[in-house]
Amino acid sequence: MRTSSGMTMHSLDEFMIRLMVNGLRPEEYLIVQYDDDPPSGDPNVHYSQVRRRPEGDYQLEYRAGGPAEHYQTFTANSDDVVTAFVAWSRGETSWRNAHEWKSIGDWFDHS
């Protein structure tokens, strides 16, 4: 997990994820990415991220490959974010069904 302040943690459990999500202040974010992801120059990366919006809700996103596979949703509930991060870190995909996702891949795919 990487924080908006630049702190990186390599070993995460649900307690730590919950602590970090609940501690987010407006405009702060967290990114969860596998340690073995390709180098940052490779467009095929997989991660999930959350940003606490000024309104107090959460902007939750995930990317499942190339730039076109980037999705976004919003939730007011920090438990939704924790559930998504924990399941994502385990390689599960069922957590996606709990939200309506908007594709935002066109924001990043400039080919």
Coordinates of N, CA and C in Angstrom, one line a residue:
M1 N 0.8 -1.2 0.0 CA 0.0 0.0 0.0 C 0.9 1.2 0.0
R2 N 0.5 2.2 -0.8 CA 1.2 3.5 -0.8 C 0.2 4.6 -0.5
T3 N 0.7 5.5 0.4 CA -0.2 6.6 0.8 C 0.2 7.9 0.0
S4 N -0.7 8.9 0.1 CA -0.5 10.2 -0.5 C 0.7 10.9 0.0
S5 N 1.2 10.5 1.2 CA 2.4 11.2 1.8 C 3.6 10.4 1.4
G6 N 3.5 9.3 0.6 CA 4.7 8.6 0.1 C 5.1 7.4 1.0
M7 N 4.4 7.2 2.1 CA 4.7 6.0 2.9 C 4.3 4.7 2.2
T8 N 5.1 3.7 2.3 CA 4.8 2.4 1.6 C 4.8 1.3 2.6
M9 N 3.8 0.4 2.6 CA 3.7 -0.7 3.4 C 3.7 -2.0 2.6
H10 N 4.4 -3.0 2.9 CA 4.4 -4.2 2.1 C 3.6 -5.4 2.6
S11 N 3.3 -5.3 3.9 CA 2.5 -6.4 4.5 C 1.3 -5.9 5.0
L12 N 0.1 -6.3 4.4 CA -1.2 -5.7 4.9 C -2.1 -6.8 5.3
D13 N -2.9 -6.4 6.3 CA -4.0 -7.3 6.7 C -5.2 -6.4 6.9
E14 N -6.3 -7.0 7.1 CA -7.6 -6.2 7.2 C -7.5 -5.1 8.2
F15 N -6.9 -5.4 9.4 CA -6.8 -4.4 10.4 C -6.1 -3.1 9.9
M16 N -4.9 -3.3 9.3 CA -4.1 -2.2 8.8 C -4.8 -1.5 7.7
I17 N -5.5 -2.2 6.8 CA -6.2 -1.5 5.7 C -7.3 -0.7 6.3
R18 N -8.1 -1.2 7.3 CA -9.2 -0.5 7.9 C -8.6 0.8 8.6
L19 N -7.5 0.6 9.3 CA -6.9 1.8 10.0 C -6.5 2.9 9.0
M20 N -5.9 2.5 7.9 CA -5.5 3.5 6.9 C -6.6 4.1 6.2
V21 N -7.7 3.4 5.9 CA -8.8 3.9 5.2 C -9.6 4.9 6.1
N22 N -9.8 4.5 7.3 CA -10.5 5.3 8.3 C -9.7 6.6 8.7
G23 N -8.4 6.6 8.5 CA -7.6 7.7 8.8 C -7.4 8.7 7.7
L24 N -8.0 8.4 6.5 CA -7.9 9.3 5.4 C -8.6 10.6 5.6
R25 N -7.9 11.7 5.4 CA -8.4 13.0 5.4 C -8.8 13.5 4.0
P26 N -9.6 14.5 3.8 CA -10.0 14.9 2.5 C -8.7 15.1 1.6
E27 N -8.8 14.7 0.4 CA -7.8 14.7 -0.7 C -6.6 13.8 -0.5
E28 N -6.6 13.0 0.6 CA -5.6 12.0 0.7 C -6.0 10.7 0.0
Y29 N -5.1 9.9 -0.4 CA -5.4 8.7 -1.1 C -4.5 7.5 -0.6
L30 N -5.0 6.3 -1.0 CA -4.2 5.1 -0.8 C -4.2 4.3 -2.1
I31 N -3.1 3.6 -2.4 CA -3.1 2.8 -3.6 C -2.6 1.4 -3.1
V32 N -3.3 0.4 -3.5 CA -2.9 -1.0 -3.2 C -2.5 -1.6 -4.6
Q33 N -1.2 -2.1 -4.6 CA -0.7 -2.7 -5.9 C 0.2 -3.9 -5.5
Y34 N 0.1 -4.9 -6.4 CA 1.0 -6.1 -6.1 C 2.4 -5.7 -6.2
D35 N 3.3 -6.3 -5.4 CA 4.7 -6.1 -5.4 C 5.3 -6.5 -6.8
D36 N 4.7 -7.5 -7.4 CA 5.3 -8.0 -8.6 C 4.7 -7.4 -9.9
D37 N 4.1 -6.3 -9.8 CA 3.5 -5.6 -11.0 C 4.7 -5.2 -11.9
P38 N 4.4 -5.1 -13.2 CA 5.4 -4.6 -14.1 C 5.9 -3.2 -13.7
P39 N 7.0 -2.8 -14.3 CA 7.6 -1.5 -14.0 C 6.6 -0.4 -14.4
S40 N 6.7 0.7 -13.8 CA 5.7 1.8 -14.0 C 5.5 2.2 -15.5
G41 N 6.5 2.0 -16.3 CA 6.4 2.3 -17.7 C 5.5 1.4 -18.5
D42 N 5.2 0.2 -18.0 CA 4.4 -0.8 -18.6 C 2.9 -0.4 -18.4
P43 N 2.1 -0.3 -19.5 CA 0.7 0.1 -19.3 C -0.2 -0.9 -18.7
N44 N 0.3 -2.2 -18.6 CA -0.6 -3.3 -18.1 C -0.3 -3.5 -16.6
V45 N -0.9 -2.7 -15.8 CA -0.8 -2.8 -14.4 C -2.1 -3.0 -13.7
H46 N -2.1 -3.5 -12.5 CA -3.3 -3.8 -11.7 C -3.1 -3.2 -10.3
Y47 N -4.1 -2.4 -10.0 CA -4.1 -1.8 -8.7 C -5.5 -1.3 -8.3
S48 N -5.7 -1.0 -7.1 CA -6.9 -0.4 -6.6 C -6.5 0.8 -5.8
Q49 N -7.4 1.8 -5.8 CA -7.0 3.0 -5.1 C -8.3 3.7 -4.6
V50 N -8.1 4.5 -3.6 CA -9.2 5.3 -3.0 C -8.7 6.7 -2.7
R51 N -9.5 7.7 -2.9 CA -9.3 9.1 -2.5 C -10.5 9.5 -1.7
R52 N -10.1 10.2 -0.6 CA -11.2 10.8 0.3 C -11.5 12.1 -0.3
R53 N -12.8 12.3 -0.8 CA -13.1 13.6 -1.4 C -13.4 14.6 -0.4
P54 N -13.4 15.9 -0.7 CA -13.7 17.0 0.2 C -15.1 16.9 0.8
E55 N -16.0 16.3 0.1 CA -17.4 16.1 0.6 C -17.5 15.0 1.7
G56 N -16.4 14.2 1.8 CA -16.3 13.2 2.9 C -16.5 11.8 2.4
D57 N -17.0 11.7 1.1 CA -17.2 10.3 0.6 C -15.9 9.8 -0.1
Y58 N -15.9 8.6 -0.6 CA -14.7 8.0 -1.2 C -14.8 7.8 -2.7
Q59 N -13.8 8.1 -3.4 CA -13.7 7.8 -4.8 C -12.9 6.6 -4.9
L60 N -13.5 5.5 -5.3 CA -12.8 4.2 -5.4 C -12.6 3.8 -6.8
E61 N -11.4 3.4 -7.1 CA -11.0 3.0 -8.5 C -10.2 1.7 -8.5
Y62 N -10.3 1.0 -9.7 CA -9.4 -0.1 -9.9 C -9.0 -0.1 -11.3
R63 N -7.8 -0.7 -11.6 CA -7.3 -0.9 -12.9 C -6.9 -2.3 -13.1
A64 N -7.4 -2.9 -14.2 CA -7.2 -4.4 -14.4 C -6.5 -4.6 -15.7
G65 N -5.4 -4.0 -15.9 CA -4.6 -4.2 -17.1 C -4.2 -2.9 -17.7
G66 N -4.5 -2.7 -19.0 CA -4.2 -1.5 -19.7 C -5.0 -0.3 -19.3
P67 N -4.7 0.9 -19.9 CA -5.4 2.1 -19.5 C -6.9 2.0 -19.7
A68 N -7.3 1.3 -20.7 CA -8.8 1.2 -21.0 C -9.5 0.4 -20.0
E69 N -8.8 -0.2 -19.1 CA -9.5 -1.1 -18.1 C -9.4 -0.4 -16.7
H70 N -9.8 0.9 -16.7 CA -9.7 1.6 -15.4 C -11.2 2.0 -15.1
Y71 N -11.6 1.8 -13.9 CA -13.0 2.0 -13.5 C -13.1 2.7 -12.2
Q72 N -14.2 3.4 -12.0 CA -14.4 4.3 -10.9 C -15.8 4.2 -10.3
T73 N -16.0 4.3 -9.0 CA -17.2 4.4 -8.3 C -17.1 5.3 -7.1
F74 N -18.2 5.6 -6.5 CA -18.2 6.5 -5.3 C -19.0 5.8 -4.2
T75 N -18.5 5.9 -2.9 CA -19.2 5.4 -1.8 C -19.0 6.3 -0.6
A76 N -20.1 6.3 0.2 CA -19.9 7.1 1.5 C -19.4 6.3 2.6
N77 N -19.4 4.9 2.4 CA -19.1 4.0 3.5 C -17.6 3.5 3.4
S78 N -16.9 3.8 4.5 CA -15.5 3.3 4.5 C -15.4 1.8 4.5
D79 N -16.4 1.1 5.1 CA -16.4 -0.4 5.1 C -16.4 -0.9 3.6
D80 N -17.1 -0.2 2.7 CA -17.1 -0.6 1.3 C -15.7 -0.6 0.8
V81 N -14.9 0.4 1.1 CA -13.5 0.5 0.6 C -12.7 -0.6 1.2
V82 N -12.8 -0.8 2.5 CA -12.0 -1.8 3.2 C -12.3 -3.2 2.6
T83 N -13.6 -3.5 2.4 CA -14.0 -4.8 1.8 C -13.4 -4.9 0.4
A84 N -13.4 -3.9 -0.4 CA -12.9 -3.9 -1.8 C -11.3 -4.1 -1.7
F85 N -10.6 -3.4 -0.9 CA -9.2 -3.5 -0.8 C -8.8 -4.9 -0.3
V86 N -9.4 -5.4 0.7 CA -9.1 -6.7 1.3 C -9.3 -7.8 0.2
A87 N -10.5 -7.8 -0.4 CA -10.8 -8.8 -1.5 C -9.9 -8.6 -2.7
W88 N -9.6 -7.4 -3.1 CA -8.7 -7.2 -4.2 C -7.3 -7.8 -3.9
S89 N -6.8 -7.5 -2.7 CA -5.5 -8.0 -2.3 C -5.4 -9.5 -2.3
R90 N -6.6 -10.2 -2.2 CA -6.6 -11.6 -2.2 C -6.9 -12.2 -3.6
G91 N -7.0 -11.3 -4.6 CA -7.2 -11.7 -5.9 C -8.7 -12.0 -6.3
E92 N -9.6 -11.7 -5.4 CA -11.0 -11.9 -5.6 C -11.6 -10.8 -6.5
T93 N -12.6 -11.1 -7.2 CA -13.3 -10.1 -8.0 C -14.8 -9.9 -7.7
S94 N -15.3 -10.7 -6.8 CA -16.7 -10.5 -6.4 C -17.1 -9.2 -5.8
W95 N -16.1 -8.5 -5.2 CA -16.3 -7.2 -4.6 C -16.8 -6.2 -5.6
R96 N -16.5 -6.4 -6.8 CA -16.9 -5.4 -7.9 C -18.4 -5.4 -8.0
N97 N -19.1 -6.5 -7.7 CA -20.5 -6.6 -7.9 C -21.3 -5.7 -6.9
A98 N -20.6 -5.2 -5.9 CA -21.3 -4.4 -4.8 C -21.5 -2.9 -5.3
H99 N -20.9 -2.6 -6.4 CA -20.9 -1.2 -6.9 C -21.3 -1.1 -8.4
E100 N -21.7 0.1 -8.7 CA -21.9 0.4 -10.2 C -20.7 1.1 -10.6
W101 N -19.9 0.5 -11.5 CA -18.6 1.1 -12.0 C -18.8 1.8 -13.3
K102 N -18.1 2.9 -13.4 CA -18.0 3.7 -14.6 C -16.6 3.5 -15.2
S103 N -16.6 3.2 -16.5 CA -15.3 3.1 -17.1 C -14.7 4.5 -17.3
I104 N -13.5 4.7 -16.9 CA -12.8 6.0 -17.1 C -11.5 5.8 -17.8
G105 N -11.4 4.7 -18.5 CA -10.2 4.4 -19.3 C -9.9 5.4 -20.4
D106 N -10.9 6.0 -20.9 CA -10.7 7.0 -22.0 C -9.9 8.2 -21.4
W107 N -9.9 8.4 -20.1 CA -9.1 9.5 -19.5 C -7.6 9.2 -19.6
F108 N -7.2 8.0 -19.8 CA -5.8 7.6 -19.7 C -5.3 7.0 -21.0
D109 N -6.2 6.5 -21.9 CA -5.8 5.9 -23.1 C -5.7 6.9 -24.2
H110 N -4.5 7.4 -24.6 CA -4.3 8.4 -25.5 C -3.7 7.9 -26.8
S111 N -4.1 6.7 -27.2 CA -3.6 6.1 -28.5 C -4.3 6.6 -29.7

